[in-house]
JSON list of C-alpha atoms in Angstrom, two decimals:
[
{"chain": "A", "resi": 185, "resn": "MET", "atom": "CA", "xyz": [13.98, 46.13, -55.73]},
{"chain": "A", "resi": 186, "resn": "ALA", "atom": "CA", "xyz": [11.67, 44.44, -53.23]},
{"chain": "A", "resi": 187, "resn": "SER", "atom": "CA", "xyz": [11.35, 45.65, -49.66]},
{"chain": "A", "resi": 188, "resn": "ALA", "atom": "CA", "xyz": [10.52, 43.25, -46.85]},
{"chain": "A", "resi": 189, "resn": "ALA", "atom": "CA", "xyz": [9.22, 46.05, -44.66]},
{"chain": "A", "resi": 190, "resn": "SER", "atom": "CA", "xyz": [7.06, 47.53, -47.39]},
{"chain": "A", "resi": 191, "resn": "ARG", "atom": "CA", "xyz": [5.29, 44.15, -47.66]},
{"chain": "A", "resi": 192, "resn": "THR", "atom": "CA", "xyz": [4.02, 44.57, -44.08]},
{"chain": "A", "resi": 193, "resn": "GLY", "atom": "CA", "xyz": [2.99, 48.18, -44.56]},
{"chain": "A", "resi": 194, "resn": "ASP", "atom": "CA", "xyz": [4.42, 48.90, -41.11]},
{"chain": "A", "resi": 195, "resn": "ALA", "atom": "CA", "xyz": [5.05, 52.63, -40.83]},
{"chain": "A", "resi": 196, "resn": "ASN", "atom": "CA", "xyz": [6.92, 51.98, -37.56]},
{"chain": "A", "resi": 197, "resn": "TYR", "atom": "CA", "xyz": [9.67, 49.91, -39.20]},
{"chain": "A", "resi": 198, "resn": "PRO", "atom": "CA", "xyz": [12.82, 50.59, -37.12]},
{"chain": "A", "resi": 199, "resn": "GLY", "atom": "CA", "xyz": [15.07, 52.13, -39.70]},
{"chain": "A", "resi": 200, "resn": "ASP", "atom": "CA", "xyz": [15.17, 53.25, -43.29]},
{"chain": "A", "resi": 201, "resn": "VAL", "atom": "CA", "xyz": [12.95, 50.96, -45.41]},
{"chain": "A", "resi": 202, "resn": "ASP", "atom": "CA", "xyz": [15.15, 51.79, -48.42]},
{"chain": "A", "resi": 203, "resn": "HIS", "atom": "CA", "xyz": [18.38, 50.76, -46.68]},
{"chain": "A", "resi": 204, "resn": "HIS", "atom": "CA", "xyz": [20.25, 47.91, -48.36]},
{"chain": "A", "resi": 205, "resn": "GLU", "atom": "CA", "xyz": [19.66, 45.69, -45.32]},
{"chain": "A", "resi": 206, "resn": "ASN", "atom": "CA", "xyz": [15.95, 45.74, -46.14]},
{"chain": "A", "resi": 207, "resn": "LEU", "atom": "CA", "xyz": [16.21, 45.41, -49.93]},
{"chain": "A", "resi": 208, "resn": "ILE", "atom": "CA", "xyz": [16.52, 42.55, -52.38]},
{"chain": "A", "resi": 209, "resn": "LEU", "atom": "CA", "xyz": [17.61, 43.19, -55.97]},
{"chain": "A", "resi": 210, "resn": "LEU", "atom": "CA", "xyz": [15.37, 41.32, -58.41]},
{"chain": "A", "resi": 211, "resn": "CYS", "atom": "CA", "xyz": [14.80, 41.16, -62.13]},
{"chain": "A", "resi": 212, "resn": "ARG", "atom": "CA", "xyz": [11.46, 42.38, -63.44]},
{"chain": "A", "resi": 213, "resn": "ILE", "atom": "CA", "xyz": [10.04, 38.86, -63.81]},
{"chain": "A", "resi": 214, "resn": "HIS", "atom": "CA", "xyz": [10.83, 37.69, -60.28]},
{"chain": "A", "resi": 215, "resn": "HIS", "atom": "CA", "xyz": [9.83, 41.04, -58.79]},
{"chain": "A", "resi": 216, "resn": "LYS", "atom": "CA", "xyz": [6.33, 40.59, -60.23]},
{"chain": "A", "resi": 217, "resn": "MET", "atom": "CA", "xyz": [6.21, 36.94, -59.20]},
{"chain": "A", "resi": 218, "resn": "ILE", "atom": "CA", "xyz": [6.92, 37.85, -55.56]},
{"chain": "A", "resi": 219, "resn": "ASP", "atom": "CA", "xyz": [4.45, 40.74, -55.59]},
{"chain": "A", "resi": 220, "resn": "ASP", "atom": "CA", "xyz": [1.73, 38.49, -57.03]},
{"chain": "A", "resi": 221, "resn": "GLN", "atom": "CA", "xyz": [2.33, 35.62, -54.58]},
{"chain": "A", "resi": 222, "resn": "VAL", "atom": "CA", "xyz": [2.03, 37.40, -51.25]},
{"chain": "A", "resi": 223, "resn": "ASN", "atom": "CA", "xyz": [1.07, 34.29, -49.26]},
{"chain": "A", "resi": 224, "resn": "GLU", "atom": "CA", "xyz": [3.97, 32.29, -50.69]},
{"chain": "A", "resi": 225, "resn": "TRP", "atom": "CA", "xyz": [6.64, 34.99, -50.40]},
{"chain": "A", "resi": 226, "resn": "THR", "atom": "CA", "xyz": [6.15, 36.18, -46.83]},
{"chain": "A", "resi": 227, "resn": "VAL", "atom": "CA", "xyz": [8.37, 38.74, -45.10]},
{"chain": "A", "resi": 228, "resn": "ASP", "atom": "CA", "xyz": [10.16, 35.97, -43.20]},
{"chain": "A", "resi": 229, "resn": "LYS", "atom": "CA", "xyz": [10.78, 33.99, -46.39]},
{"chain": "A", "resi": 230, "resn": "LEU", "atom": "CA", "xyz": [12.14, 37.06, -48.16]},
{"chain": "A", "resi": 231, "resn": "ARG", "atom": "CA", "xyz": [14.53, 37.75, -45.32]},
{"chain": "A", "resi": 232, "resn": "ASP", "atom": "CA", "xyz": [15.65, 34.11, -45.18]},
{"chain": "A", "resi": 233, "resn": "THR", "atom": "CA", "xyz": [16.23, 34.17, -48.95]},
{"chain": "A", "resi": 234, "resn": "LYS", "atom": "CA", "xyz": [18.25, 37.36, -48.66]},
{"chain": "A", "resi": 235, "resn": "ARG", "atom": "CA", "xyz": [20.42, 35.96, -45.85]},
{"chain": "A", "resi": 236, "resn": "SER", "atom": "CA", "xyz": [20.98, 32.70, -47.72]},
{"chain": "A", "resi": 237, "resn": "HIS", "atom": "CA", "xyz": [22.02, 34.46, -50.92]},
{"chain": "A", "resi": 238, "resn": "GLU", "atom": "CA", "xyz": [24.33, 36.88, -49.11]},
{"chain": "A", "resi": 239, "resn": "SER", "atom": "CA", "xyz": [26.02, 33.93, -47.37]},
{"chain": "A", "resi": 240, "resn": "TRP", "atom": "CA", "xyz": [26.47, 32.20, -50.73]},
{"chain": "A", "resi": 241, "resn": "VAL", "atom": "CA", "xyz": [27.98, 35.34, -52.29]},
{"chain": "A", "resi": 242, "resn": "GLU", "atom": "CA", "xyz": [30.35, 35.81, -49.36]},
{"chain": "A", "resi": 243, "resn": "GLU", "atom": "CA", "xyz": [31.49, 32.19, -49.60]},
{"chain": "A", "resi": 244, "resn": "ARG", "atom": "CA", "xyz": [32.06, 32.43, -53.36]},
{"chain": "A", "resi": 245, "resn": "LEU", "atom": "CA", "xyz": [34.02, 35.67, -52.99]},
{"chain": "A", "resi": 246, "resn": "ARG", "atom": "CA", "xyz": [36.33, 34.03, -50.46]},
{"chain": "A", "resi": 247, "resn": "ALA", "atom": "CA", "xyz": [37.05, 31.20, -52.88]},
{"chain": "A", "resi": 248, "resn": "THR", "atom": "CA", "xyz": [39.75, 31.58, -55.52]},
{"chain": "A", "resi": 249, "resn": "PRO", "atom": "CA", "xyz": [37.83, 32.70, -58.62]},
{"chain": "A", "resi": 250, "resn": "GLN", "atom": "CA", "xyz": [38.50, 31.15, -61.99]},
{"chain": "A", "resi": 251, "resn": "ARG", "atom": "CA", "xyz": [38.80, 33.30, -65.07]},
{"chain": "A", "resi": 252, "resn": "VAL", "atom": "CA", "xyz": [35.45, 33.69, -66.82]},
{"chain": "A", "resi": 253, "resn": "GLN", "atom": "CA", "xyz": [35.63, 32.48, -70.39]},
{"chain": "A", "resi": 254, "resn": "LEU", "atom": "CA", "xyz": [33.52, 31.12, -73.22]},
{"chain": "A", "resi": 255, "resn": "ILE", "atom": "CA", "xyz": [34.50, 27.72, -74.58]},
{"chain": "A", "resi": 256, "resn": "PRO", "atom": "CA", "xyz": [32.93, 25.50, -77.26]},
{"chain": "A", "resi": 257, "resn": "ASP", "atom": "CA", "xyz": [30.18, 23.22, -75.97]},
{"chain": "A", "resi": 258, "resn": "PRO", "atom": "CA", "xyz": [31.48, 19.66, -76.60]},
{"chain": "A", "resi": 259, "resn": "GLY", "atom": "CA", "xyz": [27.89, 18.49, -77.11]},
{"chain": "A", "resi": 260, "resn": "PHE", "atom": "CA", "xyz": [27.64, 20.51, -80.34]},
{"chain": "A", "resi": 261, "resn": "PRO", "atom": "CA", "xyz": [29.72, 20.89, -83.53]},
{"chain": "A", "resi": 262, "resn": "ASN", "atom": "CA", "xyz": [32.98, 22.79, -83.18]},
{"chain": "A", "resi": 263, "resn": "PRO", "atom": "CA", "xyz": [32.56, 26.49, -84.05]},
{"chain": "A", "resi": 264, "resn": "LYS", "atom": "CA", "xyz": [35.26, 26.10, -86.70]},
{"chain": "A", "resi": 265, "resn": "ASP", "atom": "CA", "xyz": [32.92, 23.76, -88.56]},
{"chain": "A", "resi": 266, "resn": "ILE", "atom": "CA", "xyz": [29.84, 26.01, -88.41]},
{"chain": "A", "resi": 267, "resn": "ARG", "atom": "CA", "xyz": [29.13, 27.73, -91.73]},
{"chain": "A", "resi": 268, "resn": "TYR", "atom": "CA", "xyz": [27.61, 31.16, -92.12]},
{"chain": "A", "resi": 269, "resn": "ASP", "atom": "CA", "xyz": [24.08, 31.17, -93.55]},
{"chain": "A", "resi": 270, "resn": "LEU", "atom": "CA", "xyz": [22.91, 33.82, -95.99]},
{"chain": "A", "resi": 271, "resn": "ILE", "atom": "CA", "xyz": [20.24, 36.00, -94.37]},
{"chain": "A", "resi": 272, "resn": "ILE", "atom": "CA", "xyz": [17.30, 36.48, -96.71]},
{"chain": "A", "resi": 273, "resn": "SER", "atom": "CA", "xyz": [14.68, 37.94, -94.36]},
{"chain": "A", "resi": 274, "resn": "GLY", "atom": "CA", "xyz": [14.33, 40.09, -91.28]},
{"chain": "A", "resi": 275, "resn": "ALA", "atom": "CA", "xyz": [12.45, 37.32, -89.46]},
{"chain": "A", "resi": 276, "resn": "GLN", "atom": "CA", "xyz": [15.34, 34.91, -90.00]},
{"chain": "A", "resi": 277, "resn": "LEU", "atom": "CA", "xyz": [17.83, 37.37, -88.47]},
{"chain": "A", "resi": 278, "resn": "TRP", "atom": "CA", "xyz": [15.50, 38.33, -85.61]},
{"chain": "A", "resi": 279, "resn": "ASN", "atom": "CA", "xyz": [14.97, 34.69, -84.61]},
{"chain": "A", "resi": 280, "resn": "LEU", "atom": "CA", "xyz": [18.74, 34.24, -84.39]},
{"chain": "A", "resi": 281, "resn": "LEU", "atom": "CA", "xyz": [19.61, 37.40, -82.48]},
{"chain": "A", "resi": 282, "resn": "SER", "atom": "CA", "xyz": [16.63, 37.47, -80.11]},
{"chain": "A", "resi": 283, "resn": "GLY", "atom": "CA", "xyz": [17.47, 34.02, -78.76]},
{"chain": "A", "resi": 284, "resn": "ALA", "atom": "CA", "xyz": [21.18, 34.69, -78.21]},
{"chain": "A", "resi": 285, "resn": "LYS", "atom": "CA", "xyz": [23.07, 35.80, -75.11]},
{"chain": "A", "resi": 286, "resn": "SER", "atom": "CA", "xyz": [25.88, 37.56, -76.95]},
{"chain": "A", "resi": 287, "resn": "TRP", "atom": "CA", "xyz": [26.58, 38.87, -80.42]},
{"chain": "A", "resi": 288, "resn": "ARG", "atom": "CA", "xyz": [29.51, 39.73, -82.64]},
{"chain": "A", "resi": 289, "resn": "PHE", "atom": "CA", "xyz": [29.20, 41.95, -85.70]},
{"chain": "A", "resi": 290, "resn": "SER", "atom": "CA", "xyz": [31.74, 42.47, -88.47]},
{"chain": "A", "resi": 291, "resn": "TYR", "atom": "CA", "xyz": [31.67, 43.99, -91.94]},
{"chain": "A", "resi": 292, "resn": "SER", "atom": "CA", "xyz": [33.67, 44.67, -95.07]},
{"chain": "A", "resi": 293, "resn": "GLN", "atom": "CA", "xyz": [35.25, 48.12, -95.30]},
{"chain": "A", "resi": 294, "resn": "GLU", "atom": "CA", "xyz": [35.41, 48.05, -99.09]},
{"chain": "A", "resi": 295, "resn": "GLY", "atom": "CA", "xyz": [33.36, 50.56, -101.07]},
{"chain": "A", "resi": 296, "resn": "ALA", "atom": "CA", "xyz": [32.26, 54.16, -100.74]},
{"chain": "A", "resi": 297, "resn": "GLU", "atom": "CA", "xyz": [32.76, 55.65, -97.30]},
{"chain": "A", "resi": 298, "resn": "GLU", "atom": "CA", "xyz": [29.14, 56.79, -96.97]},
{"chain": "A", "resi": 299, "resn": "GLU", "atom": "CA", "xyz": [27.91, 53.26, -97.73]},
{"chain": "A", "resi": 300, "resn": "VAL", "atom": "CA", "xyz": [30.29, 51.74, -95.19]},
{"chain": "A", "resi": 301, "resn": "ASP", "atom": "CA", "xyz": [29.16, 54.28, -92.60]},
{"chain": "A", "resi": 302, "resn": "GLU", "atom": "CA", "xyz": [25.51, 53.46, -93.28]},
{"chain": "A", "resi": 303, "resn": "MET", "atom": "CA", "xyz": [26.16, 49.72, -92.98]},
{"chain": "A", "resi": 304, "resn": "VAL", "atom": "CA", "xyz": [27.99, 50.24, -89.68]},
{"chain": "A", "resi": 305, "resn": "GLY", "atom": "CA", "xyz": [25.05, 52.28, -88.40]},
{"chain": "A", "resi": 306, "resn": "MET", "atom": "CA", "xyz": [22.62, 49.50, -89.32]},
{"chain": "A", "resi": 307, "resn": "LEU", "atom": "CA", "xyz": [24.76, 46.88, -87.59]},
{"chain": "A", "resi": 308, "resn": "ASP", "atom": "CA", "xyz": [24.84, 49.07, -84.47]},
{"chain": "A", "resi": 309, "resn": "GLU", "atom": "CA", "xyz": [21.04, 49.25, -84.63]},
{"chain": "A", "resi": 310, "resn": "LEU", "atom": "CA", "xyz": [20.78, 45.47, -84.96]},
{"chain": "A", "resi": 311, "resn": "GLN", "atom": "CA", "xyz": [22.91, 45.13, -81.83]},
{"chain": "A", "resi": 312, "resn": "ASP", "atom": "CA", "xyz": [20.68, 47.63, -79.98]},
{"chain": "A", "resi": 313, "resn": "TRP", "atom": "CA", "xyz": [17.60, 45.59, -80.93]},
{"chain": "A", "resi": 314, "resn": "ALA", "atom": "CA", "xyz": [19.32, 42.40, -79.79]},
{"chain": "A", "resi": 315, "resn": "ASP", "atom": "CA", "xyz": [20.19, 44.05, -76.46]},
{"chain": "A", "resi": 316, "resn": "ILE", "atom": "CA", "xyz": [16.53, 44.80, -75.68]},
{"chain": "A", "resi": 317, "resn": "SER", "atom": "CA", "xyz": [15.02, 41.69, -77.30]},
{"chain": "A", "resi": 318, "resn": "GLY", "atom": "CA", "xyz": [14.47, 40.07, -73.89]},
{"chain": "A", "resi": 319, "resn": "ASP", "atom": "CA", "xyz": [12.22, 42.97, -72.88]},
{"chain": "A", "resi": 320, "resn": "LEU", "atom": "CA", "xyz": [9.96, 42.79, -75.93]},
{"chain": "A", "resi": 321, "resn": "PHE", "atom": "CA", "xyz": [7.17, 40.56, -74.65]},
{"chain": "A", "resi": 322, "resn": "GLY", "atom": "CA", "xyz": [4.27, 41.90, -76.71]},
{"chain": "A", "resi": 323, "resn": "LEU", "atom": "CA", "xyz": [3.54, 40.47, -80.14]},
{"chain": "A", "resi": 324, "resn": "LYS", "atom": "CA", "xyz": [3.30, 43.95, -81.64]},
{"chain": "A", "resi": 325, "resn": "GLN", "atom": "CA", "xyz": [6.70, 44.93, -80.25]},
{"chain": "A", "resi": 326, "resn": "GLN", "atom": "CA", "xyz": [8.26, 41.81, -81.73]},
{"chain": "A", "resi": 327, "resn": "ARG", "atom": "CA", "xyz": [6.46, 42.38, -85.03]},
{"chain": "A", "resi": 328, "resn": "ASP", "atom": "CA", "xyz": [7.80, 45.94, -85.19]},
{"chain": "A", "resi": 329, "resn": "ALA", "atom": "CA", "xyz": [11.30, 44.59, -84.57]},
{"chain": "A", "resi": 330, "resn": "VAL", "atom": "CA", "xyz": [10.97, 42.06, -87.39]},
{"chain": "A", "resi": 331, "resn": "LYS", "atom": "CA", "xyz": [9.75, 44.83, -89.73]},
{"chain": "A", "resi": 332, "resn": "ARG", "atom": "CA", "xyz": [12.80, 46.94, -88.94]},
{"chain": "A", "resi": 333, "resn": "PHE", "atom": "CA", "xyz": [15.10, 43.97, -89.42]},
{"chain": "A", "resi": 334, "resn": "GLU", "atom": "CA", "xyz": [13.49, 43.41, -92.83]},
{"chain": "A", "resi": 335, "resn": "GLU", "atom": "CA", "xyz": [14.13, 47.04, -93.77]},
{"chain": "A", "resi": 336, "resn": "ILE", "atom": "CA", "xyz": [17.78, 46.73, -92.75]},
{"chain": "A", "resi": 337, "resn": "VAL", "atom": "CA", "xyz": [18.30, 43.52, -94.75]},
{"chain": "A", "resi": 338, "resn": "LEU", "atom": "CA", "xyz": [16.76, 45.15, -97.83]},
{"chain": "A", "resi": 339, "resn": "ARG", "atom": "CA", "xyz": [18.65, 48.42, -97.41]},
{"chain": "A", "resi": 340, "resn": "ALA", "atom": "CA", "xyz": [21.92, 46.54, -97.00]},
{"chain": "A", "resi": 341, "resn": "ALA", "atom": "CA", "xyz": [21.29, 44.87, -100.36]},
{"chain": "A", "resi": 342, "resn": "GLU", "atom": "CA", "xyz": [20.49, 48.23, -101.95]},
{"chain": "A", "resi": 343, "resn": "ILE", "atom": "CA", "xyz": [23.88, 49.66, -100.98]},
{"chain": "A", "resi": 344, "resn": "GLY", "atom": "CA", "xyz": [25.74, 46.54, -102.06]},
{"chain": "A", "resi": 345, "resn": "TYR", "atom": "CA", "xyz": [25.99, 44.41, -98.92]},
{"chain": "A", "resi": 346, "resn": "VAL", "atom": "CA", "xyz": [24.84, 40.90, -98.08]},
{"chain": "A", "resi": 347, "resn": "ILE", "atom": "CA", "xyz": [24.35, 39.65, -94.52]},
{"chain": "A", "resi": 348, "resn": "TYR", "atom": "CA", "xyz": [25.47, 36.30, -93.19]},
{"chain": "A", "resi": 349, "resn": "ALA", "atom": "CA", "xyz": [25.03, 34.88, -89.70]},
{"chain": "A", "resi": 350, "resn": "ARG", "atom": "CA", "xyz": [25.86, 31.76, -87.74]},
{"chain": "A", "resi": 351, "resn": "GLU", "atom": "CA", "xyz": [24.89, 30.42, -84.32]},
{"chain": "A", "resi": 352, "resn": "LEU", "atom": "CA", "xyz": [27.50, 28.99, -81.93]},
{"chain": "A", "resi": 353, "resn": "ALA", "atom": "CA", "xyz": [26.82, 26.73, -78.94]},
{"chain": "A", "resi": 354, "resn": "LEU", "atom": "CA", "xyz": [29.23, 27.71, -76.16]},
{"chain": "A", "resi": 355, "resn": "LEU", "atom": "CA", "xyz": [29.70, 27.25, -72.42]},
{"chain": "A", "resi": 356, "resn": "MET", "atom": "CA", "xyz": [30.51, 30.02, -69.95]},
{"chain": "A", "resi": 357, "resn": "THR", "atom": "CA", "xyz": [32.93, 28.73, -67.34]},
{"chain": "A", "resi": 358, "resn": "GLY", "atom": "CA", "xyz": [34.67, 30.23, -64.29]},
{"chain": "A", "resi": 359, "resn": "GLY", "atom": "CA", "xyz": [33.53, 33.05, -62.08]},
{"chain": "A", "resi": 360, "resn": "ALA", "atom": "CA", "xyz": [31.26, 32.47, -59.10]},
{"chain": "A", "resi": 361, "resn": "TYR", "atom": "CA", "xyz": [29.45, 29.45, -60.53]},
{"chain": "A", "resi": 362, "resn": "GLU", "atom": "CA", "xyz": [30.84, 25.94, -60.29]},
{"chain": "A", "resi": 363, "resn": "GLU", "atom": "CA", "xyz": [28.84, 24.52, -63.20]},
{"chain": "A", "resi": 364, "resn": "PRO", "atom": "CA", "xyz": [29.20, 25.93, -66.74]},
{"chain": "A", "resi": 365, "resn": "TRP", "atom": "CA", "xyz": [26.31, 27.82, -68.31]},
{"chain": "A", "resi": 366, "resn": "SER", "atom": "CA", "xyz": [24.95, 27.11, -71.76]},
{"chain": "A", "resi": 367, "resn": "TRP", "atom": "CA", "xyz": [25.61, 30.16, -73.90]},
{"chain": "A", "resi": 368, "resn": "LYS", "atom": "CA", "xyz": [24.40, 30.89, -77.43]},
{"chain": "A", "resi": 369, "resn": "GLN", "atom": "CA", "xyz": [26.39, 33.40, -79.43]},
{"chain": "A", "resi": 370, "resn": "VAL", "atom": "CA", "xyz": [25.43, 34.72, -82.86]},
{"chain": "A", "resi": 371, "resn": "GLU", "atom": "CA", "xyz": [28.01, 36.13, -85.25]},
{"chain": "A", "resi": 372, "resn": "VAL", "atom": "CA", "xyz": [26.82, 38.45, -88.02]},
{"chain": "A", "resi": 373, "resn": "TYR", "atom": "CA", "xyz": [29.05, 39.24, -91.00]},
{"chain": "A", "resi": 374, "resn": "ALA", "atom": "CA", "xyz": [28.22, 41.81, -93.67]},
{"chain": "A", "resi": 375, "resn": "PRO", "atom": "CA", "xyz": [30.56, 41.64, -96.68]},
{"chain": "A", "resi": 376, "resn": "ARG", "atom": "CA", "xyz": [30.16, 43.55, -99.92]},
{"chain": "A", "resi": 377, "resn": "ALA", "atom": "CA", "xyz": [28.08, 41.69, -102.48]},
{"chain": "A", "resi": 378, "resn": "THR", "atom": "CA", "xyz": [31.16, 41.56, -104.72]},
{"chain": "A", "resi": 379, "resn": "VAL", "atom": "CA", "xyz": [32.73, 39.23, -102.16]},
{"chain": "A", "resi": 380, "resn": "LEU", "atom": "CA", "xyz": [29.85, 36.83, -102.71]},
{"chain": "A", "resi": 381, "resn": "PHE", "atom": "CA", "xyz": [30.24, 37.06, -106.48]},
{"chain": "A", "resi": 382, "resn": "ASP", "atom": "CA", "xyz": [33.99, 36.44, -106.19]},
{"chain": "A", "resi": 383, "resn": "GLU", "atom": "CA", "xyz": [33.38, 33.37, -104.01]},
{"chain": "A", "resi": 384, "resn": "VAL", "atom": "CA", "xyz": [30.87, 31.99, -106.50]},
{"chain": "A", "resi": 385, "resn": "ALA", "atom": "CA", "xyz": [33.26, 32.57, -109.40]},
{"chain": "A", "resi": 386, "resn": "LYS", "atom": "CA", "xyz": [36.11, 30.93, -107.50]},
{"chain": "A", "resi": 387, "resn": "HIS", "atom": "CA", "xyz": [33.94, 27.94, -106.69]},
{"chain": "A", "resi": 388, "resn": "MET", "atom": "CA", "xyz": [32.72, 27.61, -110.26]},
{"chain": "A", "resi": 389, "resn": "ASN", "atom": "CA", "xyz": [36.25, 27.78, -111.67]},
{"chain": "A", "resi": 390, "resn": "SER", "atom": "CA", "xyz": [37.60, 25.16, -109.27]},
{"chain": "A", "resi": 391, "resn": "ALA", "atom": "CA", "xyz": [34.61, 22.80, -109.35]},
{"chain": "A", "resi": 392, "resn": "PRO", "atom": "CA", "xyz": [34.71, 19.60, -111.42]},
{"chain": "A", "resi": 393, "resn": "ALA", "atom": "CA", "xyz": [32.35, 19.09, -114.33]},
{"chain": "A", "resi": 394, "resn": "ASP", "atom": "CA", "xyz": [28.69, 19.22, -113.33]},
{"chain": "A", "resi": 395, "resn": "ASP", "atom": "CA", "xyz": [27.55, 15.76, -112.29]},
{"chain": "A", "resi": 396, "resn": "GLY", "atom": "CA", "xyz": [23.94, 16.78, -111.84]},
{"chain": "A", "resi": 397, "resn": "GLU", "atom": "CA", "xyz": [24.18, 17.12, -108.08]},
{"chain": "A", "resi": 398, "resn": "GLY", "atom": "CA", "xyz": [24.45, 20.91, -108.06]},
{"chain": "A", "resi": 399, "resn": "THR", "atom": "CA", "xyz": [26.95, 23.03, -106.13]},
{"chain": "A", "resi": 400, "resn": "ALA", "atom": "CA", "xyz": [27.20, 23.92, -102.47]},
{"chain": "A", "resi": 401, "resn": "ALA", "atom": "CA", "xyz": [26.63, 27.45, -101.23]},
{"chain": "A", "resi": 402, "resn": "PRO", "atom": "CA", "xyz": [29.92, 29.41, -101.06]},
{"chain": "A", "resi": 403, "resn": "GLU", "atom": "CA", "xyz": [31.52, 30.08, -97.71]},
{"chain": "A", "resi": 404, "resn": "PRO", "atom": "CA", "xyz": [31.72, 33.80, -96.83]},
{"chain": "A", "resi": 405, "resn": "GLY", "atom": "CA", "xyz": [35.03, 35.41, -95.99]},
{"chain": "A", "resi": 406, "resn": "GLN", "atom": "CA", "xyz": [36.22, 35.42, -92.42]},
{"chain": "A", "resi": 407, "resn": "PRO", "atom": "CA", "xyz": [34.77, 38.14, -90.17]},
{"chain": "A", "resi": 408, "resn": "GLY", "atom": "CA", "xyz": [36.87, 41.27, -90.12]},
{"chain": "A", "resi": 409, "resn": "ALA", "atom": "CA", "xyz": [38.28, 40.66, -93.59]}
]
């Protein structure tokens, strides 16, 4: 939070400096930007900005809100046509999740209960890392995250899982904003390795004679299968 009165250092401010009328809620980035640019962000400008934003919020709240929803971005391929890619490294998975705004995780429940529980725990950890990825600015922090992702990918293979992921280009519509927002969602699917083997066998059995062009990578099962 930024305080207009605290910027002046006036101990005689008429009222509580921590009252909501004297506060502006800011993210960490913009809070620092305002603190660093004292001459640009004067007390008067802060108060004008606060009044302007409060007026905008009041106007939007009076309007009939539309239901917030995610829809496919028509400028990109339809999500139904986006294949899952096999994840072969922690860096590959980190690059996908750290740049996304939302995530969906699913897994196969086949196999020993302790292995399923461990896989679920690792997926929960991946989601936790994705949640804080926007706050990891240092190179060492990001490197540590990639290392942990690598350990999870390897451990998943050790207990009989493979990890797939795909990136979807969506738009968030409705709510207080008139224009839709670009929204990237990543879906992670962790089936048992036997599912992969079954898909390969199915593809091999149904494929025509080898014409020298090779075979396409098999499509993983649907999430939640």
